[in-house]
CSV table of C-alpha atoms and ligand atoms in Angstrom, one decimal:
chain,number,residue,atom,x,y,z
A,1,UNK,CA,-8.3,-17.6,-14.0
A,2,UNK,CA,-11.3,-19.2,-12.8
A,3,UNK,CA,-14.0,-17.7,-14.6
A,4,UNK,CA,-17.0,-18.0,-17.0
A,5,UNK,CA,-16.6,-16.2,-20.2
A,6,UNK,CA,-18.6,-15.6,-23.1
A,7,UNK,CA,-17.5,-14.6,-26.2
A,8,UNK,CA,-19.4,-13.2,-28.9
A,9,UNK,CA,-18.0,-13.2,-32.5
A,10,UNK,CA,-19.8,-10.9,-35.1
A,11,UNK,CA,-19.6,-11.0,-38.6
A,12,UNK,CA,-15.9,-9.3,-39.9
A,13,UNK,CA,-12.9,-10.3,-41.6
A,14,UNK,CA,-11.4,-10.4,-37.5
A,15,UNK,CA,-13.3,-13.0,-36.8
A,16,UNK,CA,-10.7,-15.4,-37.5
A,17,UNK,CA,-8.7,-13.8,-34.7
A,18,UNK,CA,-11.7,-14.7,-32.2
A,19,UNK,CA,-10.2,-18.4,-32.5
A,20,UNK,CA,-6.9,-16.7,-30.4
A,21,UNK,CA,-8.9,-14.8,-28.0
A,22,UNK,CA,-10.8,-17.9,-27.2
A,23,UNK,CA,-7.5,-20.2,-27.1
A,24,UNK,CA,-5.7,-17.6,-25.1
A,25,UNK,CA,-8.5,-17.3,-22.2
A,26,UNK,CA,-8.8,-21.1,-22.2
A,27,UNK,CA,-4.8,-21.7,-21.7
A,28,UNK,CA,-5.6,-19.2,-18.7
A,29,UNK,CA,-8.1,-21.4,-17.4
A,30,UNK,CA,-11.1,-19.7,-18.5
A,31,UNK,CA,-14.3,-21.4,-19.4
A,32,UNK,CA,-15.4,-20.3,-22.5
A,33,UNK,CA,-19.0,-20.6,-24.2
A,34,UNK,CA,-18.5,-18.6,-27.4
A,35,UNK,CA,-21.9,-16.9,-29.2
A,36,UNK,CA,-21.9,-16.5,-33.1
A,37,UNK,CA,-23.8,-14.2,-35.5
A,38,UNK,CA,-24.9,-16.0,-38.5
A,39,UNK,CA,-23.2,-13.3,-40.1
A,40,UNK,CA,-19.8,-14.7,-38.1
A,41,UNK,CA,-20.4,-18.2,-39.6
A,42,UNK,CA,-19.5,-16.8,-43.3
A,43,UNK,CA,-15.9,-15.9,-41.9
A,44,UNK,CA,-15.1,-18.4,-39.6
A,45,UNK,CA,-17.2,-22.3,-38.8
A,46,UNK,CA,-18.5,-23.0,-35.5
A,47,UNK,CA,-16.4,-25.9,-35.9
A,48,UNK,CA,-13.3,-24.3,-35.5
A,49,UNK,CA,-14.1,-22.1,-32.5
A,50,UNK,CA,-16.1,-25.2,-30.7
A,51,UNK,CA,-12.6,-26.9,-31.0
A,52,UNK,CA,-10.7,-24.2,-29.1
A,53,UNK,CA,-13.4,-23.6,-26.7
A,54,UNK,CA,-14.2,-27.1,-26.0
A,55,UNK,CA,-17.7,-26.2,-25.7
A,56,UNK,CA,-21.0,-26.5,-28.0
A,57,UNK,CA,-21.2,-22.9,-30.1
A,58,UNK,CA,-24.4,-21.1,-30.4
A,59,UNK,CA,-25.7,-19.2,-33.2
A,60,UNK,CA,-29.6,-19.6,-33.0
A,61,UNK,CA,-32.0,-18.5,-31.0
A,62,UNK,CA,-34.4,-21.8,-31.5
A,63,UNK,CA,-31.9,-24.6,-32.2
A,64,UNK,CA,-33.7,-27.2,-29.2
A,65,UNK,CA,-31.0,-26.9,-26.8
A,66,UNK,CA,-29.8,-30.3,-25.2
A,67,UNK,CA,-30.7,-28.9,-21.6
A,68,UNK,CA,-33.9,-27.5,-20.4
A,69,UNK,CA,-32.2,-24.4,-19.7
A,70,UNK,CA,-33.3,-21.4,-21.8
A,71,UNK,CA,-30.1,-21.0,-23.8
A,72,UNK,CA,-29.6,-17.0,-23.8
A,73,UNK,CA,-30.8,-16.6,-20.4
A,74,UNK,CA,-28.5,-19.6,-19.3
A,75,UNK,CA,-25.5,-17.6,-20.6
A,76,UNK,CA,-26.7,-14.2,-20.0
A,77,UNK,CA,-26.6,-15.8,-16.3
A,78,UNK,CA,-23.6,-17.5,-16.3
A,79,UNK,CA,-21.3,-15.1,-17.6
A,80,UNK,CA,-18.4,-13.2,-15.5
A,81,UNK,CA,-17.6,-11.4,-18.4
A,82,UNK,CA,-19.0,-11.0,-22.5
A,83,UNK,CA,-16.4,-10.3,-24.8
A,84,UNK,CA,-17.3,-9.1,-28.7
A,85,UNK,CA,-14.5,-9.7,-30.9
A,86,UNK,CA,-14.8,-8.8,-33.4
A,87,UNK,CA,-17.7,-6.1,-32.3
A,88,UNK,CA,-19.0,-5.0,-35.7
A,89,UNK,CA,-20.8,-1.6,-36.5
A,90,UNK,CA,-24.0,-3.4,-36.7
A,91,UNK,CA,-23.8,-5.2,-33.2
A,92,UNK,CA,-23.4,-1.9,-31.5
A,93,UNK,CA,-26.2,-0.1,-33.0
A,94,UNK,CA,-27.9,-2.8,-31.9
A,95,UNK,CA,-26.6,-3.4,-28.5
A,96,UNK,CA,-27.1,0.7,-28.1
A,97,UNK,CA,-31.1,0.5,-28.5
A,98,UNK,CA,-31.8,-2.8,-27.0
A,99,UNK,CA,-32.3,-4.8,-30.4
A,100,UNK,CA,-32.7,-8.8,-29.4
A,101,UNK,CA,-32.8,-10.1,-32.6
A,102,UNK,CA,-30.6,-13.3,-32.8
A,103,UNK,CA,-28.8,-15.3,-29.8
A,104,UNK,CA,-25.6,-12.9,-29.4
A,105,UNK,CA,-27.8,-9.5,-29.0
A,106,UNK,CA,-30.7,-11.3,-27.4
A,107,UNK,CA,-28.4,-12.9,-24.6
A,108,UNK,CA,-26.3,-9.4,-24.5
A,109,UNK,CA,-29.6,-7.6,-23.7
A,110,UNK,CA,-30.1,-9.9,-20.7
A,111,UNK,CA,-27.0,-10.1,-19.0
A,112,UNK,CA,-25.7,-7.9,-15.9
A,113,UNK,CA,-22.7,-9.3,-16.6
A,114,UNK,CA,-19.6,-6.6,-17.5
A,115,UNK,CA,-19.1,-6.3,-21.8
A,116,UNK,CA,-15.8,-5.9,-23.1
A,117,UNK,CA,-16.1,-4.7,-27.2
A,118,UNK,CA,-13.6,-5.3,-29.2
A,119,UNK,CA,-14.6,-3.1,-32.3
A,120,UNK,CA,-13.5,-3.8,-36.1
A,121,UNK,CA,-14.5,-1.9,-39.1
A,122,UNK,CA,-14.0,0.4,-41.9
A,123,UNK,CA,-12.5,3.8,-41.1
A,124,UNK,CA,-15.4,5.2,-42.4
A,125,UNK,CA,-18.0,3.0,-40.4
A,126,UNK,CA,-16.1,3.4,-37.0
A,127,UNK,CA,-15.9,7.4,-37.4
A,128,UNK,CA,-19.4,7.7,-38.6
A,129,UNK,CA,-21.8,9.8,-36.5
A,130,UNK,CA,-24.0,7.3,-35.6
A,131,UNK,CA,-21.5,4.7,-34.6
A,132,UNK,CA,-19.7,7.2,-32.1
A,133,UNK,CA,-23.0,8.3,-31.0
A,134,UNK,CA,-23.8,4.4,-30.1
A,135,UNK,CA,-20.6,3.8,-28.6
A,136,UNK,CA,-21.2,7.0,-26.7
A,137,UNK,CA,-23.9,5.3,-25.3
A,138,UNK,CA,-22.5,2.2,-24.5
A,139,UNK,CA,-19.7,3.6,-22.6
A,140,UNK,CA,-22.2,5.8,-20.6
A,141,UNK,CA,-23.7,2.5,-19.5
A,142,UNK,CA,-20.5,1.0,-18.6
A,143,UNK,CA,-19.6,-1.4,-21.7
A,144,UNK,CA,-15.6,-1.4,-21.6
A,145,UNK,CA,-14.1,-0.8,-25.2
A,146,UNK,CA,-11.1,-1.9,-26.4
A,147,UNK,CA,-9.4,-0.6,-29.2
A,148,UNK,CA,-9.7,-0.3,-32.3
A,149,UNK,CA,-6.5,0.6,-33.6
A,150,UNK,CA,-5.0,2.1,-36.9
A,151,UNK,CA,-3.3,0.3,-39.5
A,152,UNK,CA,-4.1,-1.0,-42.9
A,153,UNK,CA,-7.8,-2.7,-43.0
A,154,UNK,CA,-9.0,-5.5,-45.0
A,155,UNK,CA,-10.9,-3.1,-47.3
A,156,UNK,CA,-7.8,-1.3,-48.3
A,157,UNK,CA,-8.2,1.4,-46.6
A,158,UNK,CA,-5.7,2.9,-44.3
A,159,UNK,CA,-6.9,4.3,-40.7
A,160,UNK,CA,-8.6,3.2,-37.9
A,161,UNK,CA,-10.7,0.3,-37.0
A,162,UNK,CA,-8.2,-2.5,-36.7
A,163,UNK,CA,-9.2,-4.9,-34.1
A,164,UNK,CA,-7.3,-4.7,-31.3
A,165,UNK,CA,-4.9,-7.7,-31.0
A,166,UNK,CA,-6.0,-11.2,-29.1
A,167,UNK,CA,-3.5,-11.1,-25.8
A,168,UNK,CA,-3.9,-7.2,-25.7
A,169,UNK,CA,-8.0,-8.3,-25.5
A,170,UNK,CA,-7.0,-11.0,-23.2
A,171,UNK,CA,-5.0,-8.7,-21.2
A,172,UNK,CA,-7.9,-6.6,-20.8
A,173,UNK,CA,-9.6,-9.5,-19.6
A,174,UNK,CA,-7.2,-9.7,-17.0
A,175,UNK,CA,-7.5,-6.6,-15.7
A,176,UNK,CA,-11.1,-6.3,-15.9
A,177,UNK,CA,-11.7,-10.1,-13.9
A,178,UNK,CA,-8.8,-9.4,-11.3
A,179,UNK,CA,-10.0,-6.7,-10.0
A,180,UNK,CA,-7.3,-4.9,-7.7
A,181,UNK,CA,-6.6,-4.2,-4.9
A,182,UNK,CA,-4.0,-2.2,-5.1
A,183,UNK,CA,-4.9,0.8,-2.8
A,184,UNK,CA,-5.9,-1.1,0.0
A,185,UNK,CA,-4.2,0.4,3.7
A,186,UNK,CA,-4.1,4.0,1.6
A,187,UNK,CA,-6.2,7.1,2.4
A,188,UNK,CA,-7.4,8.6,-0.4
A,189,UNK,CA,-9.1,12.4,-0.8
A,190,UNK,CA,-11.3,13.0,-3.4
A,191,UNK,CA,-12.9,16.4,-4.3
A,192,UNK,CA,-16.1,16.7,-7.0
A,193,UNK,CA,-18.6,18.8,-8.0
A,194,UNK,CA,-19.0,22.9,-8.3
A,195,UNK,CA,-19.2,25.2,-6.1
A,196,UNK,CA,-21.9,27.8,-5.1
A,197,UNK,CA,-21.4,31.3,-4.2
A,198,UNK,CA,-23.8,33.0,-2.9
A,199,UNK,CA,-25.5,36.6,-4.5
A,200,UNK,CA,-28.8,36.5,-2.4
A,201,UNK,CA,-30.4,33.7,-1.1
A,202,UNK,CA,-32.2,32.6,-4.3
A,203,UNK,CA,-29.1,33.0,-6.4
A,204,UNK,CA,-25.7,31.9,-7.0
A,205,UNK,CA,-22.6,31.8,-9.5
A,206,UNK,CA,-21.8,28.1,-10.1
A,207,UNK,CA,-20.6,26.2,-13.0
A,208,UNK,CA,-21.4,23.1,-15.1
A,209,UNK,CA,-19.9,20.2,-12.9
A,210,UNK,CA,-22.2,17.2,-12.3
A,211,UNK,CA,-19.5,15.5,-9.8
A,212,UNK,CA,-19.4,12.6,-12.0
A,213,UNK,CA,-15.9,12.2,-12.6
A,214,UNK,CA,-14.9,13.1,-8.5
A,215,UNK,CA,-17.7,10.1,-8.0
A,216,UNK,CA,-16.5,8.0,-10.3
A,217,UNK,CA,-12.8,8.3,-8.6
A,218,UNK,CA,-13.8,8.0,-5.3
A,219,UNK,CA,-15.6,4.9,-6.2
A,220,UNK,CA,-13.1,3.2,-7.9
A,221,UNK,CA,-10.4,4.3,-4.9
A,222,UNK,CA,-12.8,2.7,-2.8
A,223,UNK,CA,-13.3,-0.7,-4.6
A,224,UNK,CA,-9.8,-1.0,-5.3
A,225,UNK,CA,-9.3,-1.1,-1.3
A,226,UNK,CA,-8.4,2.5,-0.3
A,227,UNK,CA,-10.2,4.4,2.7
A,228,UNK,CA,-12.1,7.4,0.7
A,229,UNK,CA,-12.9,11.1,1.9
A,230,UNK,CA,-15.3,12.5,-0.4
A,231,UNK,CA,-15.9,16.0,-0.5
A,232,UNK,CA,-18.3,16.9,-2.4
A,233,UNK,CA,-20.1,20.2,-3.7
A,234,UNK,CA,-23.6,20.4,-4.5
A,235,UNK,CA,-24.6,18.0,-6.8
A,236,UNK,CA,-27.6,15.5,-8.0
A,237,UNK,CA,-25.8,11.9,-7.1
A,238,UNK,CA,-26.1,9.4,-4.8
A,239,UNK,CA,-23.7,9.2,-1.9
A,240,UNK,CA,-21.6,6.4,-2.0
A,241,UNK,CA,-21.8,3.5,-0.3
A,242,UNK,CA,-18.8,3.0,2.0
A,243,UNK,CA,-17.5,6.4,1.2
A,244,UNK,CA,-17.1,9.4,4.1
A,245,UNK,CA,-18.7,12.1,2.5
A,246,UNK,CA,-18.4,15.9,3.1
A,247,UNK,CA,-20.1,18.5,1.5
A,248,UNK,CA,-19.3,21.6,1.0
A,249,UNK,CA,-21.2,24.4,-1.0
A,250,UNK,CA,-18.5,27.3,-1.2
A,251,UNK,CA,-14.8,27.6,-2.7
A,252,UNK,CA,-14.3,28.8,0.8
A,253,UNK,CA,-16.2,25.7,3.0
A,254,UNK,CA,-13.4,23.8,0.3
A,255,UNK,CA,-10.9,25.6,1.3
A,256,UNK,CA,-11.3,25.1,5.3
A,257,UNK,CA,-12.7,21.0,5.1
A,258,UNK,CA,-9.3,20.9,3.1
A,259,UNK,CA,-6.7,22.5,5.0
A,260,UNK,CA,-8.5,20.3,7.9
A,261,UNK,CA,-8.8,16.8,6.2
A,262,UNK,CA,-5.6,16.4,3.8
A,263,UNK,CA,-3.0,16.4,6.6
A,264,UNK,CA,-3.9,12.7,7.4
A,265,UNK,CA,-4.4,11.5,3.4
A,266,UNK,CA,-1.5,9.9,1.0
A,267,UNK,CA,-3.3,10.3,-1.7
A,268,UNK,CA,-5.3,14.1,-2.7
A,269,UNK,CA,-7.3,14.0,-6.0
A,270,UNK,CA,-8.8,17.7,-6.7
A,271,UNK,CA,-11.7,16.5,-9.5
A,272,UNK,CA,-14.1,19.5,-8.1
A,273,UNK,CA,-14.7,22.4,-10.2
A,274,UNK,CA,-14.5,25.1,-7.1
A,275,UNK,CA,-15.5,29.3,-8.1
A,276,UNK,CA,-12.1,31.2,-8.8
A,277,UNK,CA,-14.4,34.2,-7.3
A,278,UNK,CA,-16.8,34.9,-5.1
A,279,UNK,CA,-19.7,38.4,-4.5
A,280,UNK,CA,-18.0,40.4,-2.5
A,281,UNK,CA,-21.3,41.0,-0.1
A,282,UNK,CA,-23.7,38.7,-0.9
A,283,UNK,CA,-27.4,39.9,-0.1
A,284,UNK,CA,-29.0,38.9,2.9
A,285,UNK,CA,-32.2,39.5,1.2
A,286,UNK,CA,-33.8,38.5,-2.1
A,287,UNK,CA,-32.2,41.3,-4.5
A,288,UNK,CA,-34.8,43.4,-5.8
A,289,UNK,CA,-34.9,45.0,-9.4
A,290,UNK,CA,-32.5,47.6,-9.7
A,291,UNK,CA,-32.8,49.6,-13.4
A,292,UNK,CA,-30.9,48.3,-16.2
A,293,UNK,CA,-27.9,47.5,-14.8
A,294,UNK,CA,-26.1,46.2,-11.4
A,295,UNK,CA,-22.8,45.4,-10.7
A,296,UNK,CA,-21.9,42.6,-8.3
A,297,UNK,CA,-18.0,43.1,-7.2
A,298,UNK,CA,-16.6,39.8,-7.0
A,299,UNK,CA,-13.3,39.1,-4.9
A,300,UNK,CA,-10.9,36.1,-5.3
A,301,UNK,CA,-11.6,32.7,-3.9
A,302,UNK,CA,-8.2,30.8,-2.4
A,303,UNK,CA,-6.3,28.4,-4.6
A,304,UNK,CA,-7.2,25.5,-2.4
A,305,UNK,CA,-5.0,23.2,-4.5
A,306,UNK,CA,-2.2,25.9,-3.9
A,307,UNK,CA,-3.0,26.1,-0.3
A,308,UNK,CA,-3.0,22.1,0.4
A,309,UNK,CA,0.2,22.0,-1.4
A,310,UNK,CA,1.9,24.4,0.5
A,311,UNK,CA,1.2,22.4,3.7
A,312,UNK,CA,1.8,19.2,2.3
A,313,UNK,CA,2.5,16.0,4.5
A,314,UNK,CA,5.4,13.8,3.7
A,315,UNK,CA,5.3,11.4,1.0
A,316,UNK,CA,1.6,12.9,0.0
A,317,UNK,CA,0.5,12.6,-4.0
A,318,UNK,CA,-1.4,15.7,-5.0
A,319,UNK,CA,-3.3,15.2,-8.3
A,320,UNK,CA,-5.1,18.3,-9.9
A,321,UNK,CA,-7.4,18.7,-13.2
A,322,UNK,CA,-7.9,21.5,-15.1
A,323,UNK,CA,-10.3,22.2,-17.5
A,324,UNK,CA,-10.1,23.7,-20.4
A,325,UNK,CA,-11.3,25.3,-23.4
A,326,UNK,CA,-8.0,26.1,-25.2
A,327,UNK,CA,-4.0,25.6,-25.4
A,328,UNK,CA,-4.8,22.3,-22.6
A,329,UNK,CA,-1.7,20.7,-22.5
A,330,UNK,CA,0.4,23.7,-22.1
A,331,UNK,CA,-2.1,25.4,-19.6
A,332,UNK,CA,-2.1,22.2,-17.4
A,333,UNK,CA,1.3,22.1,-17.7
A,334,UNK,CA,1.2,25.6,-15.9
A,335,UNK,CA,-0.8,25.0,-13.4
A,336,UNK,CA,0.9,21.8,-12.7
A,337,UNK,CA,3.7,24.2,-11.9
A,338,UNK,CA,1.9,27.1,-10.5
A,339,UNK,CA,0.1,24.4,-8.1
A,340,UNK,CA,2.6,22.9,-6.9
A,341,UNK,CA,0.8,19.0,-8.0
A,342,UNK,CA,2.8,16.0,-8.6
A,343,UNK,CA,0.1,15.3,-11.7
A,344,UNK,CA,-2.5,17.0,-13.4
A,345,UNK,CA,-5.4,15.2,-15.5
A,346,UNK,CA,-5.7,17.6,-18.7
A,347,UNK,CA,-9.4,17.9,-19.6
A,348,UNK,CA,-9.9,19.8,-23.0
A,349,UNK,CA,-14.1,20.5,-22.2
A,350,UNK,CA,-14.8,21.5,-25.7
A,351,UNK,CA,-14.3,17.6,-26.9
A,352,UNK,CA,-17.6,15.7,-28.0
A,353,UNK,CA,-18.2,13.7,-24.8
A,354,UNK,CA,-15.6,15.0,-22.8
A,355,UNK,CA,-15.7,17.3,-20.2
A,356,UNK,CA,-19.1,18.6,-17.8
A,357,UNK,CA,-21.9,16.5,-17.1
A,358,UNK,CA,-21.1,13.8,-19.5
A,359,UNK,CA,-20.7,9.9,-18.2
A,360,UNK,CA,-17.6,10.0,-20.6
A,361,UNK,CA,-14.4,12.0,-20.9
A,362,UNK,CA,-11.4,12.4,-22.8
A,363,UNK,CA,-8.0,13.4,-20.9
A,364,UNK,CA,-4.0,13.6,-20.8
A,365,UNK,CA,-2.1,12.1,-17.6
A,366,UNK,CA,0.6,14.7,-17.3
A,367,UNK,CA,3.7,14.7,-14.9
A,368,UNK,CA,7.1,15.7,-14.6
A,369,UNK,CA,8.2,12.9,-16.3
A,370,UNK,CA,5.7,12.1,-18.6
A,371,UNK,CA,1.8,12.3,-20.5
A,372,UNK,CA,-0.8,9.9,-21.1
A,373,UNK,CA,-3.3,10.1,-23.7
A,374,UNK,CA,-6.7,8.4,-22.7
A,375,UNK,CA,-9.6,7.9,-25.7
A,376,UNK,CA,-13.1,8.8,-24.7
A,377,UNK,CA,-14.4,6.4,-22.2
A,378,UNK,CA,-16.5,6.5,-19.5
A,379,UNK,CA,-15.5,8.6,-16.4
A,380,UNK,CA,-15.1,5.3,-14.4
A,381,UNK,CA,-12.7,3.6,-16.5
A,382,UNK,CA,-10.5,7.2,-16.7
A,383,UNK,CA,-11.2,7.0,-13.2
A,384,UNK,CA,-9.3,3.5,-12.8
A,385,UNK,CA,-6.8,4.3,-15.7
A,386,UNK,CA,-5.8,7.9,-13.4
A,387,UNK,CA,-5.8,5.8,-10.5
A,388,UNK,CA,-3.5,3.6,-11.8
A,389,UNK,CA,-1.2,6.1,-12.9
A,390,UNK,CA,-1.5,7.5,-9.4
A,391,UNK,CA,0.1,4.2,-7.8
A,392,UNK,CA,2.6,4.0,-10.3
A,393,UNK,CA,3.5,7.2,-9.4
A,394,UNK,CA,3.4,6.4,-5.4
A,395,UNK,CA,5.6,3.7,-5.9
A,396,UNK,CA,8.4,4.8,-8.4
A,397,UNK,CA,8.4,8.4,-8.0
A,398,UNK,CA,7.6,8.6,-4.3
A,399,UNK,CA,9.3,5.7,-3.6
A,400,UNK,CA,6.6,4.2,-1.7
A,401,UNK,CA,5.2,0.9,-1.3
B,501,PMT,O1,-18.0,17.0,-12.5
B,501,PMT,P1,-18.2,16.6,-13.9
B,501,PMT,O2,-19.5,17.1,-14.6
B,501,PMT,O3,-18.0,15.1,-14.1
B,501,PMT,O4,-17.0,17.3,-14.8
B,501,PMT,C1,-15.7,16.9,-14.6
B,501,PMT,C2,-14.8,18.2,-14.6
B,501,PMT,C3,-14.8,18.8,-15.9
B,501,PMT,C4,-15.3,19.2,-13.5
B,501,PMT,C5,-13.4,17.7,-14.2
B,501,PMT,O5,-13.0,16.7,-15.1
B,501,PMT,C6,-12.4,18.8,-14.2
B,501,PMT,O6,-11.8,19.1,-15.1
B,501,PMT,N1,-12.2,19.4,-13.0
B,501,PMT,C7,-11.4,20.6,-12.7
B,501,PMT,C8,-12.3,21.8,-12.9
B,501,PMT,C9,-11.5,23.1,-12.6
B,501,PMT,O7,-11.9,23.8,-11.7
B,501,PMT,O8,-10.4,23.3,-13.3
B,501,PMT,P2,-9.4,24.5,-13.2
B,501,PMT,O9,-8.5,24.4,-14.3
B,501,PMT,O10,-10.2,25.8,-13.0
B,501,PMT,O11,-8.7,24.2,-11.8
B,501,PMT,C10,-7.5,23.5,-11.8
B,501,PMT,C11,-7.3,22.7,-10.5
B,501,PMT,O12,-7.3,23.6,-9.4
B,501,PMT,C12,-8.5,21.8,-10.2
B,501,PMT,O13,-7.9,20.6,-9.6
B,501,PMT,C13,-9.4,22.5,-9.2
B,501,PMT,O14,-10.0,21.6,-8.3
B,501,PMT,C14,-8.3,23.4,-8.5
B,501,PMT,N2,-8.9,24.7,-8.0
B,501,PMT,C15,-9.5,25.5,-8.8
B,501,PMT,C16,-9.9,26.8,-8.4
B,501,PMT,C17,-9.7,27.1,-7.0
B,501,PMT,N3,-10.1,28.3,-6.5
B,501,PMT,N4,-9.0,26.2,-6.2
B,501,PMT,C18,-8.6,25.0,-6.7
B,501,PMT,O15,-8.0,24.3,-6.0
């Protein structure tokens, strides 16, 4: 693996493990500068780690560096990837409101470089409103997390906020370096957003979807090589770039780009949040008052997911979500069924951070064969994380390759 890591190693019992993680990515061929908090340098020496890593270990800001380069801008520019292991409680307050105040955080606030956190502390510390708020916010900005785990910690307690362990980090690495490819000569649908259905034409029924997660799909589908169909009800984001988007604004203008685009796709992921109803007569004029009370009649919108089923192409992988606010897994289960998918991403919307409008969610993979339970994250790394289980799926189940 030629690349240009840096890892950062904050101030917890795991540190000692840092002195794998760094070993591991060098036997892979990584080069590896490797950051310490001061904090770090009571667990572990800068000794130790600038003998696996073969390279000079930092830990302050105004030790006269050897070169004229600036040292955290040097790294912050250098860097493929930062990974923080062990990524304390303290360094992700930090990194969450831009705090610069020693060479780790100061070089992490300058770096476009991706940031892979390998969290480890107390039960109590990790579950703590303010630390799930901060990682909250990291995720929304696209750190990657890994871990933590449960198991016993060094404090006695029992629960989670065990640092994940050094190859599953360095596994993590892998995937996040080596990016994939793994789509590439597929066609790949995507649907996002709400719908709109008309009452008069200053007013609508609609729901809560921002499109994020149908974005976030069709984005990843795209960078991991597929050709990507967007369709797309209204919503606030930007198009993407190499992307064929269509929008649509009704269940109905769904229903009919559908029935015409799928035929040609192998892949069909239904992300959008489309009206179940729609007014029966919507008002060609701006309603006016009407007394106390006015009923609209509202009459049933298509199942498009039903309908694109029921003329499904040979070898096609339909994937469905559905939101919900209660009983998820069995509901999707259902509709998996009653659908006529292949999978269904379970989305329980009621979850802190999961759900509408957030840059994170929380969600189980379901098939025939199988569920996977995915931590909160951000709607890009579900994205990848459903896409892989989408070509697992097109190879194994579909037997396709
Ligand atoms: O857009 P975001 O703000 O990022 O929010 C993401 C999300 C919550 C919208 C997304 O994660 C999600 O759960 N999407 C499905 C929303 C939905 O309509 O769920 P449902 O359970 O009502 O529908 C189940 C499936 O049938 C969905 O794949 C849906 O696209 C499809 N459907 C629904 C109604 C309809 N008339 N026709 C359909 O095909």
């Amino acid at each position: 693996m030629k690349a240009n890591i840096v890892v950062g190693v904050t101030g917890g019992i795991a540190a000692y493990k840092a002195v794998e993680v760094v070993s591991r990515l060098r036997k892979l061929g990584a080069t590896v500068d490797v950051i310490m908090t001061r904090n770090a340098t009571q667990f572990i020496t800068p000794l130790t780690l600038e003998t696996v890593s073969a390279n000079p270990v930092t830990v302050d800001t105004f030790v006269r560096e050897r070169s004229w380069e600036v040292g955290h801008v040097a790294l912050a520019h250098k860097a493929d990837l930062f990974v923080i292991a062990p990524a304390t409680a303290n360094l992700m307050a930090k990194m969450a409101h831009g705090i610069a105040d020693d060479m780790l955080t100061t070089t992490l606030l300058a770096t476009k470089a991706p940031v892979l956190l390998a969290p480890a502390m107390n039960t109590g510390m990790w579950t703590a409103p303010a630390t799930q708020e901060n990682l909250r916010t990291l995720l929304a900005r696209g750190a990657r997390v890994i871990g933590p785990g449960s198991g016993s910690l060094a404090c006695g307690d029992v629960g989670e906020g065990r640092m994940s362990e050094p190859e599953e980090i360095v596994a993590e690495v892998e995937r996040l370096l080596c990016a994939k490819r793994d789509l590439a000569g597929l066609r790949v649908l995507v649907t996002a957003g709400p719908t709109r259905e008309r009452i008069d034409p200053v007013r609508y029924l609609s729901n809560d979807s921002s499109g994020k997660m149908g974005y976030a799909i069709a984005e990843a589908a795209r960078d991991r090589g597929a050709e990507v169909t967007l369709i797309s009800g209204p919503v606030a984001l930007a198009a993407p770039q190499g992307v064929d988007v269509v929008p649509v604004e009704t269940t109905m203008d769904l229903y009919r780009v559908m029935l015409e685009r799928c035929p040609g796709q192998d892949i069909i992921i239904q992300a959008a949040a489309p009206a179940d109803y729609r007014i029966e007569t919507p008002s060609e004029q701006k309603l006016k008052k009407a007394g106390q009370k006015r009923t609209l009649t509202l009459v049933e919108n298509p199942d498009v997911a039903r309908a694109v089923a029921a003329q499904r192409a040979a070898g096609q992988v339909l994937v469905g979500f559905a939101a919900e606010t209660q009983d998820t897994l069995a509901n999707a289960r259902e509709k998996l069924e009653r659908k006529g998918l292949d999978m269904i991403v379970a989305n329980d919307v009621t979850l802190e951070g999961a759900g509408f409008a957030t840059d994170t969610n929380i969600a189980t993979v379901i098939t025939r064969s199988g569920e996977t339970t995915y931590p909160l994250m951000s709607k890009r790394e579900l994205a990848e994380r459903i896409l892989d289980s989408v070509r697992a799926y097109f190879r194994d189940d579909r037997g396709a390759e």
